[in-house]
Tab-separated table of C-alpha atoms in Angstrom:
chain	number	residue	atom	x	y	z
A	6	GLY	CA	64.255	125.656	184.259
A	7	ALA	CA	65.887	122.340	183.418
A	8	VAL	CA	63.698	121.258	180.537
A	9	VAL	CA	64.644	118.378	178.290
A	10	SER	CA	62.971	117.868	174.935
A	11	GLN	CA	62.950	114.945	172.553
A	12	HIS	CA	62.197	114.871	168.876
A	13	PRO	CA	60.268	113.243	167.409
A	14	SER	CA	57.703	112.276	170.015
A	15	TRP	CA	56.752	109.296	167.926
A	16	VAL	CA	57.978	107.684	164.740
A	17	ILE	CA	56.919	104.784	162.574
A	18	CYS	CA	59.419	103.313	160.168
A	19	LYS	CA	59.915	100.315	157.931
A	20	SER	CA	62.146	97.452	158.901
A	21	GLY	CA	65.717	98.010	157.770
A	22	THR	CA	65.658	101.783	157.902
A	23	SER	CA	67.489	103.991	160.388
A	24	VAL	CA	65.849	106.383	162.788
A	25	LYS	CA	67.425	109.319	164.602
A	26	ILE	CA	66.086	110.606	167.912
A	27	GLU	CA	67.223	113.935	169.317
A	28	CYS	CA	67.517	114.893	172.961
A	29	ARG	CA	68.008	118.541	173.850
A	30	SER	CA	68.494	120.400	177.089
A	31	LEU	CA	66.594	123.606	176.420
A	32	ASP	CA	67.678	125.928	179.190
A	33	PHE	CA	70.832	124.424	180.609
A	34	GLN	CA	74.074	122.823	179.580
A	35	ALA	CA	74.213	119.111	180.176
A	36	THR	CA	77.416	117.409	181.189
A	37	THR	CA	75.936	113.990	180.765
A	38	MET	CA	72.958	112.573	178.950
A	39	PHE	CA	71.495	109.142	179.440
A	40	TRP	CA	69.445	107.012	177.077
A	41	TYR	CA	66.862	104.595	178.405
A	42	ARG	CA	64.539	102.118	176.834
A	43	GLN	CA	61.161	101.178	178.236
A	44	PHE	CA	59.024	98.281	177.085
A	45	PRO	CA	55.288	98.316	177.807
A	46	LYS	CA	54.519	97.893	181.476
A	47	GLN	CA	58.194	97.510	182.279
A	48	SER	CA	60.797	99.667	183.903
A	49	LEU	CA	63.344	101.975	182.333
A	50	MET	CA	66.485	100.181	181.279
A	51	LEU	CA	69.624	102.241	180.854
A	52	MET	CA	71.134	101.788	177.425
A	53	ALA	CA	74.072	104.154	177.484
A	54	THR	CA	75.683	107.149	179.117
A	55	SER	CA	76.745	109.979	176.874
A	56	ASN	CA	79.261	112.693	177.697
A	57	GLU	CA	79.812	115.674	175.453
A	58	GLY	CA	82.771	115.234	173.161
A	59	SER	CA	83.518	111.644	174.058
A	60	LYS	CA	82.313	108.200	173.130
A	61	ALA	CA	79.227	106.889	174.819
A	62	THR	CA	79.463	104.163	177.427
A	63	TYR	CA	77.062	101.349	176.655
A	64	GLU	CA	75.465	99.015	179.152
A	65	GLN	CA	76.067	95.321	178.890
A	66	GLY	CA	73.987	93.728	176.190
A	67	VAL	CA	73.376	96.935	174.243
A	68	GLU	CA	74.794	96.824	170.721
A	69	LYS	CA	76.780	99.991	170.167
A	70	ASP	CA	76.805	99.523	166.396
A	71	LYS	CA	73.052	99.317	166.359
A	72	PHE	CA	72.342	102.178	168.732
A	73	LEU	CA	74.653	104.973	167.694
A	74	ILE	CA	74.930	107.837	170.145
A	75	ASN	CA	76.413	111.204	169.350
A	76	HIS	CA	76.814	113.977	171.903
A	77	ALA	CA	78.229	116.812	169.862
A	78	SER	CA	77.348	119.693	172.131
A	79	LEU	CA	76.388	120.424	175.714
A	80	THR	CA	72.747	120.691	174.719
A	81	LEU	CA	72.254	117.926	172.182
A	82	SER	CA	72.602	114.172	172.095
A	83	THR	CA	71.258	111.926	169.361
A	84	LEU	CA	70.395	108.253	169.315
A	85	THR	CA	70.294	106.564	165.929
A	86	VAL	CA	68.697	103.160	165.683
A	87	THR	CA	70.350	101.626	162.653
A	88	SER	CA	68.688	98.998	160.475
A	89	ALA	CA	65.698	98.962	162.760
A	90	HIS	CA	63.673	95.796	163.215
A	91	PRO	CA	60.305	95.188	164.882
A	92	GLU	CA	61.997	94.068	168.091
A	93	ASP	CA	63.495	97.565	168.383
A	94	SER	CA	60.009	99.001	168.794
A	95	SER	CA	59.961	100.613	172.185
A	96	PHE	CA	59.752	103.857	174.139
A	97	TYR	CA	63.094	105.640	174.212
A	98	ILE	CA	63.715	108.203	176.945
A	99	CYS	CA	66.661	110.493	177.496
A	100	SER	CA	67.737	112.382	180.571
A	101	ALA	CA	70.316	115.069	181.213
A	102	THR	CA	72.273	116.371	184.149
A	103	ARG	CA	73.232	119.995	184.574
A	104	LEU	CA	76.773	121.241	184.057
A	105	ALA	CA	76.851	122.971	187.439
A	106	GLY	CA	74.991	120.567	189.625
A	107	GLY	CA	76.862	121.131	192.804
A	108	LEU	CA	76.972	118.259	195.209
A	109	TYR	CA	74.112	116.479	193.558
A	110	ASN	CA	73.393	116.231	189.843
A	111	GLU	CA	69.709	115.648	189.300
A	112	GLN	CA	68.642	113.914	186.120
A	113	PHE	CA	65.966	115.718	184.115
A	114	PHE	CA	63.958	113.513	181.810
A	115	GLY	CA	62.639	114.063	178.341
A	116	PRO	CA	59.086	113.131	177.390
A	117	GLY	CA	60.181	110.071	175.441
A	118	THR	CA	59.971	108.907	171.830
A	119	ARG	CA	57.721	106.073	170.760
A	120	LEU	CA	59.368	104.038	168.004
A	121	THR	CA	57.331	101.545	166.011
A	122	VAL	CA	59.098	99.460	163.413
A	123	LEU	CA	56.849	97.756	160.885
B	8	ALA	CA	75.330	94.327	190.603
B	9	GLN	CA	72.689	96.627	191.978
B	10	ARG	CA	69.037	95.760	191.912
B	11	VAL	CA	65.845	97.558	192.878
B	12	THR	CA	62.675	95.666	193.697
B	13	GLN	CA	59.183	97.086	193.875
B	14	PRO	CA	56.959	94.145	194.761
B	15	GLU	CA	53.625	95.771	193.964
B	16	LYS	CA	52.655	96.545	190.384
B	17	LEU	CA	49.438	98.173	191.470
B	18	LEU	CA	48.384	99.711	194.743
B	19	SER	CA	44.848	100.939	195.163
B	20	VAL	CA	43.821	102.996	198.190
B	21	PHE	CA	40.937	105.237	199.132
B	22	LYS	CA	41.333	108.969	199.435
B	23	GLY	CA	42.503	109.879	202.918
B	24	ALA	CA	43.996	106.463	203.597
B	25	PRO	CA	47.706	106.005	204.316
B	26	VAL	CA	49.963	104.984	201.479
B	27	GLU	CA	53.147	102.936	201.528
B	28	LEU	CA	54.939	102.047	198.326
B	29	LYS	CA	57.582	99.447	198.963
B	30	CYS	CA	61.101	99.498	197.611
B	31	ASN	CA	63.964	97.172	198.429
B	32	TYR	CA	67.420	97.280	196.980
B	33	SER	CA	70.600	95.293	196.799
B	34	TYR	CA	73.931	97.011	196.453
B	35	SER	CA	77.257	96.287	198.055
B	36	GLY	CA	78.322	99.885	198.543
B	37	SER	CA	76.617	102.997	199.884
B	38	PRO	CA	73.762	103.734	197.523
B	39	GLU	CA	71.787	106.839	196.912
B	40	LEU	CA	68.071	106.209	196.632
B	41	PHE	CA	65.425	108.178	194.818
B	42	TRP	CA	61.733	108.127	194.120
B	43	TYR	CA	60.553	109.281	190.708
B	44	VAL	CA	56.942	109.886	189.751
B	45	GLN	CA	55.222	109.866	186.382
B	46	TYR	CA	51.777	111.392	186.206
B	47	SER	CA	49.472	110.458	183.369
B	48	ARG	CA	50.798	111.678	180.028
B	49	GLN	CA	53.715	113.466	181.670
B	50	ARG	CA	57.416	112.823	181.821
B	51	LEU	CA	59.287	111.213	184.653
B	52	GLN	CA	60.230	113.633	187.418
B	53	LEU	CA	62.112	113.425	190.655
B	54	LEU	CA	59.915	113.243	193.729
B	55	LEU	CA	62.479	112.959	196.457
B	56	ARG	CA	65.920	111.634	197.326
B	57	HIS	CA	67.119	110.147	200.548
B	58	ILE	CA	70.079	112.464	201.036
B	59	SER	CA	67.883	115.516	201.349
B	60	ARG	CA	65.542	113.928	203.883
B	61	GLU	CA	62.729	116.169	202.746
B	62	SER	CA	59.003	115.825	202.429
B	63	ILE	CA	57.568	116.516	199.012
B	64	LYS	CA	53.820	116.713	198.435
B	65	GLY	CA	53.401	115.044	201.812
B	66	PHE	CA	55.543	112.060	200.825
B	67	THR	CA	58.510	110.898	202.852
B	68	ALA	CA	60.945	108.042	202.488
B	69	ASP	CA	63.532	106.802	204.942
B	70	LEU	CA	66.524	104.780	203.936
B	71	ASN	CA	66.789	101.694	206.125
B	72	LYS	CA	70.179	100.188	205.490
B	73	GLY	CA	69.537	97.252	207.798
B	74	GLU	CA	66.493	96.203	205.826
B	75	THR	CA	67.847	97.608	202.535
B	76	SER	CA	64.574	99.412	202.022
B	77	PHE	CA	63.431	102.838	200.945
B	78	HIS	CA	59.669	102.750	201.246
B	79	LEU	CA	57.641	105.779	200.186
B	80	LYS	CA	54.947	106.889	202.592
B	81	LYS	CA	52.171	109.409	202.827
B	82	PRO	CA	49.726	109.566	205.731
B	83	PHE	CA	46.688	110.689	203.749
B	84	ALA	CA	46.388	109.887	200.048
B	85	GLN	CA	44.959	112.466	197.676
B	86	GLU	CA	43.361	111.850	194.311
B	87	GLU	CA	46.152	113.772	192.590
B	88	ASP	CA	48.668	111.279	193.944
B	89	SER	CA	47.492	108.734	191.402
B	90	ALA	CA	50.532	108.066	189.235
B	91	MET	CA	53.320	105.625	188.468
B	92	TYR	CA	56.078	105.622	191.057
B	93	TYR	CA	59.576	104.354	190.429
B	94	CYS	CA	62.227	103.701	193.015
B	95	ALA	CA	65.771	104.173	191.734
B	96	LEU	CA	69.297	103.631	192.963
B	97	SER	CA	72.514	105.366	192.087
B	98	GLN	CA	76.001	104.397	193.038
B	99	GLY	CA	76.773	107.942	193.984
B	100	GLY	CA	75.300	111.268	193.032
B	101	GLY	CA	72.196	111.666	190.964
B	102	GLY	CA	74.270	112.392	187.918
B	103	ASN	CA	75.529	108.840	187.893
B	104	LYS	CA	73.490	106.228	186.165
B	105	LEU	CA	70.281	105.097	187.763
B	106	THR	CA	68.912	101.615	188.216
B	107	PHE	CA	65.127	101.674	188.306
B	108	GLY	CA	62.629	99.364	189.902
B	109	THR	CA	59.711	98.075	187.889
B	110	GLY	CA	57.380	100.717	189.229
B	111	THR	CA	54.158	100.744	191.213
B	112	GLN	CA	50.960	102.200	189.854
B	113	LEU	CA	49.193	104.059	192.644
B	114	LYS	CA	45.496	104.540	192.240
B	115	VAL	CA	43.680	106.710	194.733
B	116	GLU	CA	39.958	106.142	194.696
B	117	LEU	CA	37.299	108.478	195.980
């Protein structure tokens, strides 16, 4: 159990368009979902923390109007990159924690989405 | 602010040799430390966490608060250990946000 999926796995778009990435917990309900960004050969950088039914909490330096996060249900969070530009090209990864995690809430990671903006 | 440092980008060892992947951290409170692993073409997955003090796939890691380190060790490397390893820190509970190190690519050669 505890599988997280992302869709699409890769996307190429033109500069100025918006792209939506979905993150789903397939076999569990997720209290919290996290969105990360990873540049080539670099570490994962947390972008925002998303709780179901409330506004996402963004990390310092992350533009909330550019990276719109919606967490409408306990199994789905979406990240929309608005008016994408080439510098937004990156690998976007989500993770989710279980609703009933007990003392420790492990994060389960999705496979990532490769975004390329032309 | 918390910070995680993995000084080695690449570590190459021979099969059967001991492995030590270094991780140092800075955090003013009581952190929780984790090691995540990413095998080729697979997603990131938890390897072990310091609070459970367990050995997974022969790997162990001890939190040394005096040296602010959480090095990952395995006495005898196997070919299937080749992967990217990330050290991560949480302020409290794995469900809280994680700060990752830059990762170390482990390559086990025959």
